[in-house]
PDB file of C-alpha atoms in Angstrom:
ATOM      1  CA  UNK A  97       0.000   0.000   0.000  1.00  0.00           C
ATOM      2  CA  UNK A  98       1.197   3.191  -0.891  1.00  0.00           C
ATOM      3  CA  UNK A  99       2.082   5.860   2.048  1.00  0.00           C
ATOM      4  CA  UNK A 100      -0.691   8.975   1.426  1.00  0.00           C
ATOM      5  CA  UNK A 101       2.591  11.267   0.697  1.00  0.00           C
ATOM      6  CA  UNK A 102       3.393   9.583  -2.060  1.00  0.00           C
ATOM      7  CA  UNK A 103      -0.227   9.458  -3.553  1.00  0.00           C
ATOM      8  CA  UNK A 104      -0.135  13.096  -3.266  1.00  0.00           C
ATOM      9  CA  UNK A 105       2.964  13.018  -5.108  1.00  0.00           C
ATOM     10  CA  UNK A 106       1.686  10.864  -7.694  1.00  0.00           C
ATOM     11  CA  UNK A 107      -1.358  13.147  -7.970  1.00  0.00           C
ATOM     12  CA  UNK A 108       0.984  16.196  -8.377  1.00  0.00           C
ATOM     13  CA  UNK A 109       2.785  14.210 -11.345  1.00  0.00           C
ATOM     14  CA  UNK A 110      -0.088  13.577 -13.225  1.00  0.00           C
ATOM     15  CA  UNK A 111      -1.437  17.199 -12.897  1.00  0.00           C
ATOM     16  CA  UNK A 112       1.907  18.050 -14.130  1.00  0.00           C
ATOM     17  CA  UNK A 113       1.581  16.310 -16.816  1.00  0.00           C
ATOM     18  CA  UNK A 114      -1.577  17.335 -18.145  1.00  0.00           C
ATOM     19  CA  UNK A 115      -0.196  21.238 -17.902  1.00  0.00           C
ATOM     20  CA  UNK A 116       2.575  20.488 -19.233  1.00  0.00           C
ATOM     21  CA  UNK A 117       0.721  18.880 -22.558  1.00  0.00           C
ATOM     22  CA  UNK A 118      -1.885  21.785 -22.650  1.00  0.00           C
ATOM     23  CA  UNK A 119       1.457  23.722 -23.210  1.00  0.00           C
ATOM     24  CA  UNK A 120       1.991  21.693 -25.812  1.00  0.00           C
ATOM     25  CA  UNK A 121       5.309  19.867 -24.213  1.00  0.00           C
ATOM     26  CA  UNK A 122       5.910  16.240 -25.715  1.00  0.00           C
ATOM     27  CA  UNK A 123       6.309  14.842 -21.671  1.00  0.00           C
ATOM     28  CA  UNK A 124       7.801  11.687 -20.464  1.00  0.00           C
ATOM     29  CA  UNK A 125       8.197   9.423 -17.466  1.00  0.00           C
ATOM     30  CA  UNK A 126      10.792   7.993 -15.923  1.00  0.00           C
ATOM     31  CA  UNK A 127      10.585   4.533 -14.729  1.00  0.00           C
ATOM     32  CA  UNK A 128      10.459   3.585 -11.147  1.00  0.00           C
ATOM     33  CA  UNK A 129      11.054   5.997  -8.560  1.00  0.00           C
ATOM     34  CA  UNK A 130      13.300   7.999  -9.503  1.00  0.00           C
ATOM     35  CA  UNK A 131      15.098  11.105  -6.658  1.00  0.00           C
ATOM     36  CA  UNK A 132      16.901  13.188 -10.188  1.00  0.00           C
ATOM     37  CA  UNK A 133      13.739  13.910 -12.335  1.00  0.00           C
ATOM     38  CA  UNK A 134      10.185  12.758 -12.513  1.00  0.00           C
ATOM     39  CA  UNK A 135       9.386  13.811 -16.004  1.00  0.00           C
ATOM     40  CA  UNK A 136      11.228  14.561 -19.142  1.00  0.00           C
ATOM     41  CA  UNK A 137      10.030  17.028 -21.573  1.00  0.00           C
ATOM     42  CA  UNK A 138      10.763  17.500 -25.034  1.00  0.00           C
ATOM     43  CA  UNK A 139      11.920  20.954 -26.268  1.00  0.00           C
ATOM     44  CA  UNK A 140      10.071  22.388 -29.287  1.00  0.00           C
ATOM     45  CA  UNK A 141      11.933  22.723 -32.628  1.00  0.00           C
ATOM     46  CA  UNK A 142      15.486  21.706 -30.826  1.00  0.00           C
ATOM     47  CA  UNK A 143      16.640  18.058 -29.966  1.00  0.00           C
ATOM     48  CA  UNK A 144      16.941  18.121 -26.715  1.00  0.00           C
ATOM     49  CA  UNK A 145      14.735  17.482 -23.646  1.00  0.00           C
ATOM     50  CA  UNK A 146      14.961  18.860 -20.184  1.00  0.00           C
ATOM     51  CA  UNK A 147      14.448  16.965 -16.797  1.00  0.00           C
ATOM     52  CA  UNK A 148      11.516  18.149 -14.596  1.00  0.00           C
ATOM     53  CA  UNK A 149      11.582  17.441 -10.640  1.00  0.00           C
ATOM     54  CA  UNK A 150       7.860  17.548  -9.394  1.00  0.00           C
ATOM     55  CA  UNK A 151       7.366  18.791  -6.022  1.00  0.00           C
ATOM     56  CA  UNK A 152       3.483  18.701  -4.940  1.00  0.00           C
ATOM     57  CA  UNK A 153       1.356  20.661  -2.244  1.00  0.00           C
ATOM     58  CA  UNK A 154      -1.827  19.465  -1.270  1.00  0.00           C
ATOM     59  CA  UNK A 155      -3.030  22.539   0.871  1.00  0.00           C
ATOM     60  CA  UNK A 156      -2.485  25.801   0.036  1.00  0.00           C
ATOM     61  CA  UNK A 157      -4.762  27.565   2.279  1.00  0.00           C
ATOM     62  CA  UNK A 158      -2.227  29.716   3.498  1.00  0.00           C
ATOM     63  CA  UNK A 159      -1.474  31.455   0.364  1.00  0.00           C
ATOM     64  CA  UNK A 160       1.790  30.006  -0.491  1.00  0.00           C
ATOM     65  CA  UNK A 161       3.694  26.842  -1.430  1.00  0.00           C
ATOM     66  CA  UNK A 162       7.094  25.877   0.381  1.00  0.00           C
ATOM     67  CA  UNK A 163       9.044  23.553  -1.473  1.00  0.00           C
ATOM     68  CA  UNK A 164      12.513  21.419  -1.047  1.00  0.00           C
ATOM     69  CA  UNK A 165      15.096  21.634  -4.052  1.00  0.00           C
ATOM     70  CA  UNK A 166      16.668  18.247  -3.307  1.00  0.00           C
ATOM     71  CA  UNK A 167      15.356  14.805  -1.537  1.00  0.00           C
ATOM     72  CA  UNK A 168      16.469  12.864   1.205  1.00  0.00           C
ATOM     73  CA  UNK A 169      19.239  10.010   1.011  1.00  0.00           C
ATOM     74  CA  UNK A 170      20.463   7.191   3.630  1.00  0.00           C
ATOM     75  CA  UNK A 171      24.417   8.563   4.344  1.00  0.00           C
ATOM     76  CA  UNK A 172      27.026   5.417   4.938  1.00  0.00           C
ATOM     77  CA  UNK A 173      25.657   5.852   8.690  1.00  0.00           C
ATOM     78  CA  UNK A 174      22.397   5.080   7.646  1.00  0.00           C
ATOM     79  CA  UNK A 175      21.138   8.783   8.559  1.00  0.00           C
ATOM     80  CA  UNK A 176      18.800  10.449   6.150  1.00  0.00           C
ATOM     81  CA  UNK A 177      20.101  13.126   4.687  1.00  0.00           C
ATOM     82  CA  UNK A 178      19.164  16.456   2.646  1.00  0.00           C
ATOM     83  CA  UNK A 179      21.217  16.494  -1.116  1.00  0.00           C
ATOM     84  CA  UNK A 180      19.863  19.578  -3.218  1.00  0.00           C
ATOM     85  CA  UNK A 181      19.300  18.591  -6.713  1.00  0.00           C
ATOM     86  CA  UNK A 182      22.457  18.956  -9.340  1.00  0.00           C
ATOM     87  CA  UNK A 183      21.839  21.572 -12.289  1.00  0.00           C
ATOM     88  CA  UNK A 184      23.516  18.358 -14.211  1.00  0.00           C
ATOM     89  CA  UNK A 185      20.353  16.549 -13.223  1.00  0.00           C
ATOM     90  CA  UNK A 186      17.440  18.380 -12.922  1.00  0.00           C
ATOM     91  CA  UNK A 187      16.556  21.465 -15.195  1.00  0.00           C
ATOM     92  CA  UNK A 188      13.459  22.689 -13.629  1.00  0.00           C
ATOM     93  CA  UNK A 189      11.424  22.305 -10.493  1.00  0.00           C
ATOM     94  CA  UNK A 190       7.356  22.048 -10.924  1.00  0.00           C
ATOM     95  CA  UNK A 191       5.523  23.497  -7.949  1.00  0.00           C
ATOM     96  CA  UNK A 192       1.962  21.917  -7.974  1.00  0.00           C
ATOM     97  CA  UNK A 193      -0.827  23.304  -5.788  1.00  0.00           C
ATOM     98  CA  UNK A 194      -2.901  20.595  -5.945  1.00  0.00           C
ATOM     99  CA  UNK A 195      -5.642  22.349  -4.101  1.00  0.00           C
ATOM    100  CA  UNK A 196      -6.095  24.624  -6.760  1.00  0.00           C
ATOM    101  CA  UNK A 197      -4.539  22.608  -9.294  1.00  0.00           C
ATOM    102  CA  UNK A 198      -2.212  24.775 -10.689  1.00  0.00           C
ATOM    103  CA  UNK A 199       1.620  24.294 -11.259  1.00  0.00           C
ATOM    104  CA  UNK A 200       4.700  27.079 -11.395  1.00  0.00           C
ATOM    105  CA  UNK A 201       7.611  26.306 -13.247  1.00  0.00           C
ATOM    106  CA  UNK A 202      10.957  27.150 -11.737  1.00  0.00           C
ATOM    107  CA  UNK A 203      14.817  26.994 -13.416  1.00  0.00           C
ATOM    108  CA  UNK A 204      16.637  25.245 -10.762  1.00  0.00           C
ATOM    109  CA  UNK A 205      19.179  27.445 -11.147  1.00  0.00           C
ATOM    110  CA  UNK A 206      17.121  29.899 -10.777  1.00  0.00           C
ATOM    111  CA  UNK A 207      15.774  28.453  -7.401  1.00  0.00           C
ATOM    112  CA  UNK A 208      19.271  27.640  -5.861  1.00  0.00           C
ATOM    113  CA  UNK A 209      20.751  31.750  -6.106  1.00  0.00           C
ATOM    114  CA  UNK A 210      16.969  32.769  -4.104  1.00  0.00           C
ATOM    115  CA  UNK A 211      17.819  30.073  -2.183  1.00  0.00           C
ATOM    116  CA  UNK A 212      21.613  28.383  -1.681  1.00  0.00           C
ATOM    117  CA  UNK A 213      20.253  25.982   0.961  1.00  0.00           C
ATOM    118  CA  UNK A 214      17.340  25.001  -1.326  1.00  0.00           C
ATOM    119  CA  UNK A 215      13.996  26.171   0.523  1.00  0.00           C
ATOM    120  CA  UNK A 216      12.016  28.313  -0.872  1.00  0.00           C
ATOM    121  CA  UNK A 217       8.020  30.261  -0.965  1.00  0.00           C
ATOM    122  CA  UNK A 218       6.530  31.269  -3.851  1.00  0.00           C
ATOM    123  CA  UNK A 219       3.295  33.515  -3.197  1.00  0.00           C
ATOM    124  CA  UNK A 220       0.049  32.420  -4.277  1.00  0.00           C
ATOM    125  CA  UNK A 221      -1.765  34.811  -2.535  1.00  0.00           C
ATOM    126  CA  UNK A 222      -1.050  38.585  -1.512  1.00  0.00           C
ATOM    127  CA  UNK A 223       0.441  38.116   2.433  1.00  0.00           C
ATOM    128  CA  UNK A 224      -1.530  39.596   5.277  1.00  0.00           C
ATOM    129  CA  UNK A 225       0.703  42.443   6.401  1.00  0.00           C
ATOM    130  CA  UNK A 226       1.036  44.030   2.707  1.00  0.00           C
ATOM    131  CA  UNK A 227       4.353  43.094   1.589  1.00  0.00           C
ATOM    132  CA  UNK A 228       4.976  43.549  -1.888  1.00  0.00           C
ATOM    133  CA  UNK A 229       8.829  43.453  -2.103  1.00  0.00           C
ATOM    134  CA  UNK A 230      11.153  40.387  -2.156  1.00  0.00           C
ATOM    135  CA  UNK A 231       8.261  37.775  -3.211  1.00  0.00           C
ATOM    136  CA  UNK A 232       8.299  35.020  -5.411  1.00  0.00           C
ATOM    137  CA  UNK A 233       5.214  34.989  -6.965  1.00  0.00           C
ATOM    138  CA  UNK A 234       3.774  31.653  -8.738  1.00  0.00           C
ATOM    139  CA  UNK A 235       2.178  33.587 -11.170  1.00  0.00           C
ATOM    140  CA  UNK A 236       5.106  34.516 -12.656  1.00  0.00           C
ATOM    141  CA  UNK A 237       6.461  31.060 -13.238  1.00  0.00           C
ATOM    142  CA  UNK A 238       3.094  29.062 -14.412  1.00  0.00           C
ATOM    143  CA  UNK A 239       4.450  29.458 -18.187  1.00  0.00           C
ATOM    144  CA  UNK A 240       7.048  26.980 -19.329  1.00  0.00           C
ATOM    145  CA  UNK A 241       7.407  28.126 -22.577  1.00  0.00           C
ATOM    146  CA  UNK A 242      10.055  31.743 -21.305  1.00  0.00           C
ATOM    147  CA  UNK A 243      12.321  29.239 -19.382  1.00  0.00           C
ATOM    148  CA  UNK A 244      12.895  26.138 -21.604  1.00  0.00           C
TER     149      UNK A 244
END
């Protein structure tokens, strides 16, 4: 049986997916489970394709979804660890907000200079107190087609 965080996942992937085919991406799968890119998406006009890590929220009721740029991996001691993703590896980072099913489309480049250590907000929702500077805001990144 599968844990719930992973059918959540799974859930996120497919919505994924579907965006990125209304975009009209040619998308693919990697097999198995798979920490260095869930999808694989084929660049229009060039040969090449670009790796897609998806990284899924189901409640966004606060206005915002926090993500992770890396995964978790058992050290020689048998410790989990946190490993941000490679560049090498992983060209962008899908934010789903499953809730409202919509996905933002992040450069993990991009991602790593907001962020060296690899968390990071991006605003779905204008904050309480009024701020308005120094927000990632999904909005902005929802469109594949400027980045790839």
């Amino acid at each position: 049986m599968k844990s719930l965080s992973k059918l959540i996942g799974t859930r996120g992937e497919l919505l994924a997916e579907e965006n990125l085919l209304g975009q009209g991406y040619r998308v693919g799968t990697f097999s198995g489970d798979c920490d260095d890119g869930d999808k694989f998406i084929m660049v229009p006009g060039k040969k090449e394709c670009r790796v897609v890590q998806v990284k899924t929220q189901a409640d966004t009721s606060d206005g915002h979804v926090r993500l992770f740029c890396g995964t978790y991996r058992e050290d020689e001691n048998k410790r989990m660890t946190k490993v941000l993703y490679s560049p090498e590896d992983v060209d962008f980072i899908a934010a789903v907000a499953l809730d409202r099913k919509r996905v933002a489309y992040i450069p993990l480049v991009l991602a790593l200079s907001w962020s060296p250590r690899g968390s990071l907000t991006l605003r779905l929702d204008l904050p309480r107190n009024g701020q308005k500077r120094g927000i990632h805001w999904f909005h902005e990144y929802e469109i594949l087609e400027r980045w790839a």
